[in-house]
Amino acid sequence: MGLLSNLFGSLRSPSQYMYRLFGNWSTASKKSVTPNTSLEVSAVYACVDLISATIASLPFEIYKKTNTGREKIDTTRLAYLLSKRPNNVNTSYQFRYTVVANMLLTGNAYIEIIRDKNGIESFRLLPPGTVEVFTDQTLTVVKYMVTNYDSRNTVKELLPDRVIHIKCFTLDGIVGVSPITYARETIGNALSAKENQGLFYANGAMPKGILSIEGTIKDPAKIKALSDQWTAGISGDNQGKTPVLSKGAEFKPVSLSQKDAQYIEDMQFTVEEIARFFRLSPQKIGYQQSGSYSGSLEQLNIAFATDCITPIVTAMEQEFDSKIFSVYTTFTELDIKGLIRGDIQSRTMYYNTMRNIGVMNANEIRYSEGLPPREDGKGDEYFEPANMVPDKDVENGKINKN
């Protein structure tokens, strides 16, 4: 790759970037944390699934700016690709779910834009592990190299205008870094705890310990036979049964119990820690510890939309717009209004108040609800409360002083 680096610039890939930062994906718990193994931790799976499913469920539309606001474009092939079926394999939901999951687990999501003579024909998902990013000396991305591009294991070069590259957290603006990278120790501890729990139950839910025998046994064979007898009495079909010890024998545990090791407390901390890495409130992934959240469900959902979903949605919209449109007056929108608005009664009261004090007109309210302007031309009029007028209007005789 040295020659290619000299000719085309430096190579940037998620795996190389992670190696420069951390050396490898191993942890102090000796557990290898990868995107796949991290999903074995229920908190990680829940975070990735919730965020991916939420964004995949949002309406994905195209709009054009107009003199009166904006106009939805829903009759073009591109609109169909974004909102319904981006290719002949995936629905829009499946496509966006995979894009967001790739971004969260690897730090990057790559989409190839396939064009024909009539414009954009389809969008193709590129597995993050097959893509390498090349930059020039000014750190400008000059190309993407895709390995295993097809069934013949072709290596294909794609120019930047053919790749939609959505990044997670990034330190250089070129490649993204996954939350998994920084949470690897927490995830490694969770994997280790999960394995230890499995071994605990595989051992008949009995702690390790020693058998104490009165007197001295010098014959190794007798010692082994006594140990085997004890093991057989608490494992296999005998799990959960009460073993019987020989006269003078006593079992003395030497390891901490599950409670003494604070297993439950550790797992609760793990859930909170992992949720924090994904900018989620633990309650959104099923953590219901008493007193952990005092707000309403509406406030919880609004925080989820503004703190977690909005940054990702904004990154996706801006990357799509920069690669598929040549004019700034046309843009995409992943509509999150359904996530942040309250119930119907709350919205009605809010709009009624804002309309009555002259802050919003009918068309602005309709815009907030995703509706077109009124066709009778009266939607731009503002109400003005009769008991709230400027003093100068009274002094000039415009308002009856009586």
mmCIF file of C-alpha atoms in Angstrom:
data_model
loop_
_atom_site.group_PDB
_atom_site.id
_atom_site.type_symbol
_atom_site.label_atom_id
_atom_site.label_comp_id
_atom_site.label_asym_id
_atom_site.label_seq_id
_atom_site.Cartn_x
_atom_site.Cartn_y
_atom_site.Cartn_z
ATOM 1 C CA MET A 1 0.000 0.000 0.000
ATOM 2 C CA GLY A 2 3.050 2.259 0.176
ATOM 3 C CA LEU A 3 2.998 2.975 -3.557
ATOM 4 C CA LEU A 4 -0.724 3.666 -3.498
ATOM 5 C CA SER A 5 -0.235 5.981 -0.550
ATOM 6 C CA ASN A 6 2.382 7.919 -2.469
ATOM 7 C CA LEU A 7 0.284 8.088 -5.607
ATOM 8 C CA PHE A 8 -3.153 8.708 -4.191
ATOM 9 C CA GLY A 9 -2.660 9.863 -0.613
ATOM 10 C CA SER A 10 -3.009 8.232 2.766
ATOM 11 C CA LEU A 11 -5.285 5.313 3.559
ATOM 12 C CA ARG A 12 -8.056 5.795 6.083
ATOM 13 C CA SER A 13 -10.136 2.854 7.274
ATOM 14 C CA PRO A 14 -12.022 2.197 10.498
ATOM 15 C CA SER A 15 -9.840 -0.782 11.445
ATOM 16 C CA GLN A 16 -6.565 1.063 10.888
ATOM 17 C CA TYR A 17 -7.889 4.125 12.669
ATOM 18 C CA MET A 18 -8.922 2.081 15.705
ATOM 19 C CA TYR A 19 -5.549 0.344 15.765
ATOM 20 C CA ARG A 20 -3.700 3.670 15.821
ATOM 21 C CA LEU A 21 -5.861 4.865 18.685
ATOM 22 C CA PHE A 22 -6.059 1.786 20.871
ATOM 23 C CA GLY A 23 -3.758 -0.903 19.467
ATOM 24 C CA ASN A 24 -6.510 -3.537 19.233
ATOM 25 C CA TRP A 25 -10.006 -4.391 20.370
ATOM 26 C CA SER A 26 -8.911 -6.494 23.363
ATOM 27 C CA THR A 27 -9.876 -5.450 26.892
ATOM 28 C CA ALA A 28 -8.595 -5.779 30.428
ATOM 29 C CA SER A 29 -11.136 -8.567 30.940
ATOM 30 C CA LYS A 30 -9.380 -10.494 28.119
ATOM 31 C CA LYS A 31 -12.555 -10.351 26.058
ATOM 32 C CA SER A 32 -12.380 -9.438 22.393
ATOM 33 C CA VAL A 33 -14.968 -6.735 21.707
ATOM 34 C CA THR A 34 -16.142 -6.447 18.102
ATOM 35 C CA PRO A 35 -19.346 -5.133 16.534
ATOM 36 C CA ASN A 36 -20.713 -8.686 16.489
ATOM 37 C CA THR A 37 -19.704 -9.751 20.004
ATOM 38 C CA SER A 38 -20.907 -6.464 21.481
ATOM 39 C CA LEU A 39 -24.445 -7.302 20.355
ATOM 40 C CA GLU A 40 -24.383 -10.232 22.788
ATOM 41 C CA VAL A 41 -24.735 -7.630 25.536
ATOM 42 C CA SER A 42 -28.447 -6.894 25.747
ATOM 43 C CA ALA A 43 -27.937 -3.179 26.481
ATOM 44 C CA VAL A 44 -25.871 -2.703 23.310
ATOM 45 C CA TYR A 45 -28.385 -4.627 21.219
ATOM 46 C CA ALA A 46 -31.267 -2.609 22.669
ATOM 47 C CA CYS A 47 -29.531 0.735 22.014
ATOM 48 C CA VAL A 48 -28.620 -0.093 18.419
ATOM 49 C CA ASP A 49 -32.024 -1.604 17.681
ATOM 50 C CA LEU A 50 -33.966 1.310 19.185
ATOM 51 C CA ILE A 51 -32.026 4.043 17.392
ATOM 52 C CA SER A 52 -31.927 2.173 14.062
ATOM 53 C CA ALA A 53 -35.611 1.244 14.133
ATOM 54 C CA THR A 54 -36.667 4.767 15.108
ATOM 55 C CA ILE A 55 -34.810 6.444 12.252
ATOM 56 C CA ALA A 56 -35.880 3.747 9.796
ATOM 57 C CA SER A 57 -39.515 4.443 10.719
ATOM 58 C CA LEU A 58 -39.388 8.195 10.061
ATOM 59 C CA PRO A 59 -40.932 9.597 6.861
ATOM 60 C CA PHE A 60 -38.121 10.302 4.375
ATOM 61 C CA GLU A 61 -39.262 12.968 1.925
ATOM 62 C CA ILE A 62 -37.910 15.431 -0.645
ATOM 63 C CA TYR A 63 -38.885 19.114 -0.559
ATOM 64 C CA LYS A 64 -38.306 22.155 -2.744
ATOM 65 C CA LYS A 65 -38.099 25.663 -1.327
ATOM 66 C CA THR A 66 -40.780 28.054 -2.622
ATOM 67 C CA ASN A 67 -41.691 31.688 -2.045
ATOM 68 C CA THR A 68 -44.392 30.651 0.425
ATOM 69 C CA GLY A 69 -42.409 27.971 2.241
ATOM 70 C CA ARG A 70 -41.771 24.581 0.718
ATOM 71 C CA GLU A 71 -43.381 22.007 -1.527
ATOM 72 C CA LYS A 72 -43.148 18.236 -1.225
ATOM 73 C CA ILE A 73 -41.794 16.356 -4.245
ATOM 74 C CA ASP A 74 -43.288 12.889 -4.209
ATOM 75 C CA THR A 75 -43.767 11.888 -7.844
ATOM 76 C CA THR A 76 -40.155 11.434 -8.970
ATOM 77 C CA ARG A 77 -38.102 8.248 -9.115
ATOM 78 C CA LEU A 78 -35.715 9.617 -6.507
ATOM 79 C CA ALA A 79 -38.592 10.251 -4.090
ATOM 80 C CA TYR A 80 -39.703 6.655 -4.541
ATOM 81 C CA LEU A 81 -36.176 5.358 -3.922
ATOM 82 C CA LEU A 82 -35.833 7.264 -0.656
ATOM 83 C CA SER A 83 -39.289 6.706 0.777
ATOM 84 C CA LYS A 84 -40.163 3.236 -0.525
ATOM 85 C CA ARG A 85 -37.497 1.054 -2.113
ATOM 86 C CA PRO A 86 -33.892 2.234 -2.635
ATOM 87 C CA ASN A 87 -32.944 -0.944 -4.522
ATOM 88 C CA ASN A 88 -34.405 -4.262 -5.590
ATOM 89 C CA VAL A 89 -33.305 -5.942 -2.354
ATOM 90 C CA ASN A 90 -34.265 -3.604 0.494
ATOM 91 C CA THR A 91 -37.289 -1.619 1.520
ATOM 92 C CA SER A 92 -36.630 1.898 2.754
ATOM 93 C CA TYR A 93 -37.062 0.700 6.345
ATOM 94 C CA GLN A 94 -34.601 -2.176 5.983
ATOM 95 C CA PHE A 95 -32.153 0.032 4.145
ATOM 96 C CA ARG A 96 -32.101 2.818 6.724
ATOM 97 C CA TYR A 97 -32.084 0.373 9.635
ATOM 98 C CA THR A 98 -28.919 -1.216 8.249
ATOM 99 C CA VAL A 99 -27.310 2.147 7.536
ATOM 100 C CA VAL A 100 -27.790 3.386 11.093
ATOM 101 C CA ALA A 101 -26.795 0.053 12.645
ATOM 102 C CA ASN A 102 -23.568 0.023 10.602
ATOM 103 C CA MET A 103 -22.801 3.573 11.661
ATOM 104 C CA LEU A 104 -23.380 2.862 15.355
ATOM 105 C CA LEU A 105 -21.461 -0.429 15.433
ATOM 106 C CA THR A 106 -18.508 0.439 13.176
ATOM 107 C CA GLY A 107 -18.544 4.239 13.118
ATOM 108 C CA ASN A 108 -19.257 4.420 9.387
ATOM 109 C CA ALA A 109 -22.003 3.654 6.892
ATOM 110 C CA TYR A 110 -21.306 3.622 3.148
ATOM 111 C CA ILE A 111 -23.887 3.833 0.364
ATOM 112 C CA GLU A 112 -23.037 3.658 -3.328
ATOM 113 C CA ILE A 113 -25.040 5.922 -5.618
ATOM 114 C CA ILE A 114 -25.797 4.061 -8.839
ATOM 115 C CA ARG A 115 -26.693 6.344 -11.741
ATOM 116 C CA ASP A 116 -27.957 5.841 -15.268
ATOM 117 C CA LYS A 117 -28.711 8.276 -18.081
ATOM 118 C CA ASN A 118 -31.862 9.438 -16.307
ATOM 119 C CA GLY A 119 -30.236 10.162 -12.962
ATOM 120 C CA ILE A 120 -30.028 8.110 -9.793
ATOM 121 C CA GLU A 121 -31.180 4.557 -10.421
ATOM 122 C CA SER A 122 -30.676 3.034 -6.957
ATOM 123 C CA PHE A 123 -28.694 3.048 -3.728
ATOM 124 C CA ARG A 124 -26.476 0.133 -2.739
ATOM 125 C CA LEU A 125 -25.312 -0.700 0.777
ATOM 126 C CA LEU A 126 -21.573 -1.253 1.123
ATOM 127 C CA PRO A 127 -20.410 -3.351 4.109
ATOM 128 C CA PRO A 128 -18.144 -1.094 6.223
ATOM 129 C CA GLY A 129 -15.444 -3.752 6.471
ATOM 130 C CA THR A 130 -14.953 -3.718 2.701
ATOM 131 C CA VAL A 131 -14.394 0.031 2.290
ATOM 132 C CA GLU A 132 -11.139 1.959 2.622
ATOM 133 C CA VAL A 133 -10.935 5.737 2.389
ATOM 134 C CA PHE A 134 -8.053 7.488 0.645
ATOM 135 C CA THR A 135 -7.123 11.129 1.130
ATOM 136 C CA ASP A 136 -4.605 13.455 -0.464
ATOM 137 C CA GLN A 137 -2.022 15.588 1.340
ATOM 138 C CA THR A 138 -4.680 18.153 2.260
ATOM 139 C CA LEU A 139 -6.802 15.421 3.897
ATOM 140 C CA THR A 140 -9.402 15.701 1.162
ATOM 141 C CA VAL A 141 -11.099 12.414 0.354
ATOM 142 C CA VAL A 142 -10.103 11.452 -3.180
ATOM 143 C CA LYS A 143 -11.547 7.949 -3.497
ATOM 144 C CA TYR A 144 -13.069 4.937 -1.811
ATOM 145 C CA MET A 145 -11.667 1.452 -2.485
ATOM 146 C CA VAL A 146 -14.200 -1.345 -2.107
ATOM 147 C CA THR A 147 -13.012 -4.951 -1.793
ATOM 148 C CA ASN A 148 -15.254 -7.943 -2.498
ATOM 149 C CA TYR A 149 -17.434 -5.647 -4.562
ATOM 150 C CA ASP A 150 -19.150 -8.559 -6.308
ATOM 151 C CA SER A 151 -19.195 -12.361 -6.390
ATOM 152 C CA ARG A 152 -15.826 -12.335 -8.189
ATOM 153 C CA ASN A 153 -14.185 -10.468 -5.282
ATOM 154 C CA THR A 154 -13.549 -7.446 -7.476
ATOM 155 C CA VAL A 155 -11.763 -4.426 -6.031
ATOM 156 C CA LYS A 156 -13.622 -1.335 -7.203
ATOM 157 C CA GLU A 157 -12.640 2.321 -6.986
ATOM 158 C CA LEU A 158 -15.411 4.819 -6.304
ATOM 159 C CA LEU A 159 -15.060 8.598 -6.450
ATOM 160 C CA PRO A 160 -16.456 10.652 -3.541
ATOM 161 C CA ASP A 161 -19.483 11.850 -5.511
ATOM 162 C CA ARG A 162 -20.613 8.241 -5.822
ATOM 163 C CA VAL A 163 -20.473 7.419 -2.117
ATOM 164 C CA ILE A 164 -22.729 8.617 0.668
ATOM 165 C CA HIS A 165 -20.545 8.343 3.774
ATOM 166 C CA ILE A 166 -22.349 8.777 7.094
ATOM 167 C CA LYS A 167 -20.050 9.020 10.086
ATOM 168 C CA CYS A 168 -20.636 8.568 13.772
ATOM 169 C CA PHE A 169 -18.371 10.386 16.223
ATOM 170 C CA THR A 170 -15.246 11.487 14.344
ATOM 171 C CA LEU A 171 -11.910 12.968 15.336
ATOM 172 C CA ASP A 172 -10.715 13.978 11.873
ATOM 173 C CA GLY A 173 -13.897 14.412 9.832
ATOM 174 C CA ILE A 174 -12.818 11.626 7.477
ATOM 175 C CA VAL A 175 -13.725 8.362 9.207
ATOM 176 C CA GLY A 176 -16.098 7.783 12.074
ATOM 177 C CA VAL A 177 -15.476 6.113 15.403
ATOM 178 C CA SER A 178 -18.080 3.815 16.914
ATOM 179 C CA PRO A 179 -19.299 4.129 20.518
ATOM 180 C CA ILE A 180 -18.274 0.464 20.785
ATOM 181 C CA THR A 181 -14.649 1.552 20.558
ATOM 182 C CA TYR A 182 -14.796 3.756 23.627
ATOM 183 C CA ALA A 183 -17.186 1.482 25.503
ATOM 184 C CA ARG A 184 -15.100 -1.626 24.868
ATOM 185 C CA GLU A 185 -14.009 -2.037 28.500
ATOM 186 C CA THR A 186 -17.575 -1.772 29.769
ATOM 187 C CA ILE A 187 -18.770 -4.191 27.101
ATOM 188 C CA GLY A 188 -15.850 -6.541 27.795
ATOM 189 C CA ASN A 189 -16.749 -6.602 31.482
ATOM 190 C CA ALA A 190 -20.373 -7.367 30.604
ATOM 191 C CA LEU A 191 -19.316 -10.238 28.338
ATOM 192 C CA SER A 192 -17.052 -11.607 31.053
ATOM 193 C CA ALA A 193 -19.801 -11.322 33.676
ATOM 194 C CA LYS A 194 -22.216 -13.081 31.346
ATOM 195 C CA GLU A 195 -19.745 -15.924 30.821
ATOM 196 C CA ASN A 196 -19.080 -16.240 34.549
ATOM 197 C CA GLN A 197 -22.796 -16.390 35.222
ATOM 198 C CA GLY A 198 -23.142 -19.187 32.688
ATOM 199 C CA LEU A 199 -20.301 -21.128 34.313
ATOM 200 C CA PHE A 200 -21.896 -20.546 37.707
ATOM 201 C CA TYR A 201 -25.134 -22.214 36.636
ATOM 202 C CA ALA A 202 -23.304 -24.875 34.639
ATOM 203 C CA ASN A 203 -21.675 -25.819 37.931
ATOM 204 C CA GLY A 204 -25.064 -26.442 39.500
ATOM 205 C CA ALA A 205 -25.208 -22.876 40.874
ATOM 206 C CA MET A 206 -22.742 -23.997 43.536
ATOM 207 C CA PRO A 207 -19.720 -21.847 44.378
ATOM 208 C CA LYS A 208 -16.190 -23.131 44.214
ATOM 209 C CA GLY A 209 -14.713 -24.372 47.453
ATOM 210 C CA ILE A 210 -12.787 -27.114 49.216
ATOM 211 C CA LEU A 211 -13.780 -30.376 50.860
ATOM 212 C CA SER A 212 -12.369 -30.594 54.356
ATOM 213 C CA ILE A 213 -11.846 -34.140 55.688
ATOM 214 C CA GLU A 214 -10.955 -35.104 59.223
ATOM 215 C CA GLY A 215 -7.562 -36.705 59.349
ATOM 216 C CA THR A 216 -5.093 -37.057 56.504
ATOM 217 C CA ILE A 217 -5.494 -38.795 53.150
ATOM 218 C CA LYS A 218 -2.170 -39.494 51.502
ATOM 219 C CA ASP A 219 -3.378 -41.610 48.597
ATOM 220 C CA PRO A 220 -3.862 -39.327 45.510
ATOM 221 C CA ALA A 221 -6.333 -41.793 44.024
ATOM 222 C CA LYS A 222 -8.590 -41.574 47.068
ATOM 223 C CA ILE A 223 -8.402 -37.767 46.999
ATOM 224 C CA LYS A 224 -9.401 -37.733 43.326
ATOM 225 C CA ALA A 225 -12.211 -40.218 43.926
ATOM 226 C CA LEU A 226 -13.621 -38.058 46.732
ATOM 227 C CA SER A 227 -13.465 -34.955 44.531
ATOM 228 C CA ASP A 228 -15.117 -36.760 41.614
ATOM 229 C CA GLN A 229 -17.841 -38.027 43.929
ATOM 230 C CA TRP A 230 -18.586 -34.495 45.088
ATOM 231 C CA THR A 231 -18.607 -33.091 41.533
ATOM 232 C CA ALA A 232 -20.933 -35.850 40.334
ATOM 233 C CA GLY A 233 -23.264 -35.136 43.226
ATOM 234 C CA ILE A 234 -23.825 -31.492 42.237
ATOM 235 C CA SER A 235 -23.657 -31.586 38.424
ATOM 236 C CA GLY A 236 -25.540 -33.152 35.530
ATOM 237 C CA ASP A 237 -28.857 -34.678 36.585
ATOM 238 C CA ASN A 238 -28.005 -33.931 40.203
ATOM 239 C CA GLN A 239 -28.010 -30.147 39.763
ATOM 240 C CA GLY A 240 -30.098 -28.529 42.463
ATOM 241 C CA LYS A 241 -30.124 -31.648 44.627
ATOM 242 C CA THR A 242 -28.631 -31.806 48.105
ATOM 243 C CA PRO A 243 -25.348 -33.729 48.100
ATOM 244 C CA VAL A 244 -24.545 -36.102 50.939
ATOM 245 C CA LEU A 245 -21.064 -35.914 52.424
ATOM 246 C CA SER A 246 -19.169 -38.707 54.086
ATOM 247 C CA LYS A 247 -18.805 -38.622 57.851
ATOM 248 C CA GLY A 248 -16.355 -35.951 58.872
ATOM 249 C CA ALA A 249 -16.423 -34.180 55.491
ATOM 250 C CA GLU A 250 -17.274 -30.518 55.218
ATOM 251 C CA PHE A 251 -17.632 -28.237 52.194
ATOM 252 C CA LYS A 252 -16.156 -24.777 52.644
ATOM 253 C CA PRO A 253 -16.806 -22.167 49.890
ATOM 254 C CA VAL A 254 -13.791 -20.073 48.992
ATOM 255 C CA SER A 255 -15.308 -17.800 46.356
ATOM 256 C CA LEU A 256 -17.792 -14.970 46.631
ATOM 257 C CA SER A 257 -21.454 -15.606 45.988
ATOM 258 C CA GLN A 258 -23.319 -13.821 43.203
ATOM 259 C CA LYS A 259 -24.778 -11.393 45.730
ATOM 260 C CA ASP A 260 -21.448 -10.765 47.462
ATOM 261 C CA ALA A 261 -19.836 -10.012 44.111
ATOM 262 C CA GLN A 262 -22.586 -7.421 43.503
ATOM 263 C CA TYR A 263 -23.380 -9.030 40.204
ATOM 264 C CA ILE A 264 -26.771 -7.358 39.880
ATOM 265 C CA GLU A 265 -25.384 -3.942 40.770
ATOM 266 C CA ASP A 266 -22.585 -4.353 38.250
ATOM 267 C CA MET A 267 -25.008 -5.253 35.484
ATOM 268 C CA GLN A 268 -27.191 -2.262 36.347
ATOM 269 C CA PHE A 269 -24.178 0.020 36.102
ATOM 270 C CA THR A 270 -23.319 -1.576 32.759
ATOM 271 C CA VAL A 271 -26.766 -0.729 31.379
ATOM 272 C CA GLU A 272 -26.462 2.885 32.496
ATOM 273 C CA GLU A 273 -22.924 3.209 31.154
ATOM 274 C CA ILE A 274 -23.720 1.745 27.728
ATOM 275 C CA ALA A 275 -26.874 3.862 27.412
ATOM 276 C CA ARG A 276 -24.741 6.927 28.164
ATOM 277 C CA PHE A 277 -22.368 6.094 25.292
ATOM 278 C CA PHE A 278 -25.347 6.021 22.909
ATOM 279 C CA ARG A 279 -26.839 9.245 24.331
ATOM 280 C CA LEU A 280 -29.893 7.409 25.600
ATOM 281 C CA SER A 281 -31.796 7.511 28.839
ATOM 282 C CA PRO A 282 -31.646 3.984 30.332
ATOM 283 C CA GLN A 283 -35.445 3.926 30.560
ATOM 284 C CA LYS A 284 -35.630 3.850 26.747
ATOM 285 C CA ILE A 285 -34.006 0.400 26.745
ATOM 286 C CA GLY A 286 -36.088 -1.081 29.516
ATOM 287 C CA TYR A 287 -34.115 -0.047 32.608
ATOM 288 C CA GLN A 288 -36.709 0.676 35.276
ATOM 289 C CA GLN A 289 -34.627 1.208 38.396
ATOM 290 C CA SER A 290 -36.728 3.043 40.987
ATOM 291 C CA GLY A 291 -36.005 6.751 41.188
ATOM 292 C CA SER A 292 -33.747 6.775 38.126
ATOM 293 C CA TYR A 293 -36.011 9.162 36.189
ATOM 294 C CA SER A 294 -38.579 11.592 37.528
ATOM 295 C CA GLY A 295 -39.881 13.210 34.342
ATOM 296 C CA SER A 296 -42.965 12.383 32.309
ATOM 297 C CA LEU A 297 -43.068 9.982 29.388
ATOM 298 C CA GLU A 298 -43.485 12.950 27.041
ATOM 299 C CA GLN A 299 -40.344 14.608 28.412
ATOM 300 C CA LEU A 300 -38.469 11.314 28.079
ATOM 301 C CA ASN A 301 -39.453 10.974 24.417
ATOM 302 C CA ILE A 302 -38.587 14.605 23.656
ATOM 303 C CA ALA A 303 -35.141 14.140 25.229
ATOM 304 C CA PHE A 304 -34.683 10.987 23.149
ATOM 305 C CA ALA A 305 -35.582 12.852 19.957
ATOM 306 C CA THR A 306 -33.467 15.950 20.601
ATOM 307 C CA ASP A 307 -30.398 14.412 22.249
ATOM 308 C CA CYS A 308 -30.062 11.128 20.362
ATOM 309 C CA ILE A 309 -32.062 11.075 17.126
ATOM 310 C CA THR A 310 -31.719 14.660 15.859
ATOM 311 C CA PRO A 311 -27.886 14.671 15.525
ATOM 312 C CA ILE A 312 -27.935 11.441 13.511
ATOM 313 C CA VAL A 313 -30.840 12.577 11.343
ATOM 314 C CA THR A 314 -29.120 15.901 10.644
ATOM 315 C CA ALA A 315 -25.916 14.130 9.587
ATOM 316 C CA MET A 316 -27.863 11.837 7.252
ATOM 317 C CA GLU A 317 -29.879 14.652 5.666
ATOM 318 C CA GLN A 318 -26.830 16.821 5.018
ATOM 319 C CA GLU A 319 -24.801 13.957 3.532
ATOM 320 C CA PHE A 320 -27.639 12.861 1.249
ATOM 321 C CA ASP A 321 -28.316 16.440 0.134
ATOM 322 C CA SER A 322 -24.673 17.118 -0.709
ATOM 323 C CA LYS A 323 -24.397 13.984 -2.856
ATOM 324 C CA ILE A 324 -27.737 13.701 -4.661
ATOM 325 C CA PHE A 325 -28.737 17.340 -5.331
ATOM 326 C CA SER A 326 -26.941 19.993 -7.349
ATOM 327 C CA VAL A 327 -29.022 22.920 -6.045
ATOM 328 C CA TYR A 328 -29.536 24.018 -2.451
ATOM 329 C CA THR A 329 -33.247 24.704 -2.964
ATOM 330 C CA THR A 330 -34.006 20.979 -2.977
ATOM 331 C CA PHE A 331 -33.447 18.982 0.178
ATOM 332 C CA THR A 332 -34.371 15.814 2.041
ATOM 333 C CA GLU A 333 -36.045 15.597 5.414
ATOM 334 C CA LEU A 334 -36.386 12.799 7.935
ATOM 335 C CA ASP A 335 -39.438 14.070 9.771
ATOM 336 C CA ILE A 336 -39.039 13.807 13.555
ATOM 337 C CA LYS A 337 -42.013 15.991 14.468
ATOM 338 C CA GLY A 338 -43.947 12.911 15.471
ATOM 339 C CA LEU A 339 -41.300 12.154 18.095
ATOM 340 C CA ILE A 340 -41.127 15.543 19.751
ATOM 341 C CA ARG A 341 -44.688 16.797 19.712
ATOM 342 C CA GLY A 342 -46.979 16.039 22.600
ATOM 343 C CA ASP A 343 -50.421 14.503 22.556
ATOM 344 C CA ILE A 344 -53.238 16.023 20.470
ATOM 345 C CA GLN A 345 -54.770 17.912 23.382
ATOM 346 C CA SER A 346 -51.462 19.526 24.349
ATOM 347 C CA ARG A 347 -50.722 20.554 20.771
ATOM 348 C CA THR A 348 -54.210 21.966 20.288
ATOM 349 C CA MET A 349 -53.907 24.107 23.408
ATOM 350 C CA TYR A 350 -50.456 25.313 22.357
ATOM 351 C CA TYR A 351 -51.501 26.256 18.814
ATOM 352 C CA ASN A 352 -54.680 27.919 20.079
ATOM 353 C CA THR A 353 -52.701 30.120 22.457
ATOM 354 C CA MET A 354 -50.065 31.021 19.863
ATOM 355 C CA ARG A 355 -52.748 31.863 17.279
ATOM 356 C CA ASN A 356 -54.834 33.980 19.674
ATOM 357 C CA ILE A 357 -51.912 36.171 20.755
ATOM 358 C CA GLY A 358 -50.802 36.700 17.167
ATOM 359 C CA VAL A 359 -47.569 34.706 17.279
ATOM 360 C CA MET A 360 -48.564 32.124 14.645
ATOM 361 C CA ASN A 361 -50.941 32.188 11.709
ATOM 362 C CA ALA A 362 -52.948 29.287 10.297
ATOM 363 C CA ASN A 363 -50.390 28.395 7.644
ATOM 364 C CA GLU A 364 -47.563 28.277 10.168
ATOM 365 C CA ILE A 365 -49.609 25.902 12.298
ATOM 366 C CA ARG A 366 -50.414 23.784 9.264
ATOM 367 C CA TYR A 367 -46.722 23.719 8.331
ATOM 368 C CA SER A 368 -45.855 22.444 11.820
ATOM 369 C CA GLU A 369 -48.373 19.643 11.334
ATOM 370 C CA GLY A 370 -47.054 18.747 7.888
ATOM 371 C CA LEU A 371 -50.042 20.227 6.043
ATOM 372 C CA PRO A 372 -50.027 22.481 2.951
ATOM 373 C CA PRO A 373 -51.071 26.180 3.169
ATOM 374 C CA ARG A 374 -54.747 27.086 3.036
ATOM 375 C CA GLU A 375 -55.970 27.440 -0.537
ATOM 376 C CA ASP A 376 -58.277 30.388 0.207
ATOM 377 C CA GLY A 377 -55.328 32.710 0.834
ATOM 378 C CA LYS A 378 -56.405 33.538 4.394
ATOM 379 C CA GLY A 379 -53.829 31.368 6.106
ATOM 380 C CA ASP A 380 -51.246 34.170 6.401
ATOM 381 C CA GLU A 381 -53.479 36.438 8.474
ATOM 382 C CA TYR A 382 -52.593 37.032 12.130
ATOM 383 C CA PHE A 383 -55.090 37.502 14.917
ATOM 384 C CA GLU A 384 -54.679 40.522 17.174
ATOM 385 C CA PRO A 385 -56.441 40.507 20.555
ATOM 386 C CA ALA A 386 -58.793 43.490 20.860
ATOM 387 C CA ASN A 387 -57.651 44.245 24.403
ATOM 388 C CA MET A 388 -53.988 44.236 23.444
ATOM 389 C CA VAL A 389 -53.172 47.099 21.052
ATOM 390 C CA PRO A 390 -50.348 49.642 20.922
ATOM 391 C CA ASP A 391 -50.903 52.889 22.893
ATOM 392 C CA LYS A 392 -50.290 54.982 19.780
ATOM 393 C CA ASP A 393 -53.335 53.431 18.089
ATOM 394 C CA VAL A 394 -55.503 54.632 20.956
ATOM 395 C CA GLU A 395 -53.948 58.117 20.933
ATOM 396 C CA ASN A 396 -54.384 58.429 17.158
ATOM 397 C CA GLY A 397 -58.068 57.598 17.385
ATOM 398 C CA LYS A 398 -57.770 54.244 15.652
ATOM 399 C CA ILE A 399 -59.249 52.562 18.707
ATOM 400 C CA ASN A 400 -62.303 53.906 20.562
ATOM 401 C CA LYS A 401 -61.116 55.179 23.961
ATOM 402 C CA ASN A 402 -64.474 54.372 25.448
#
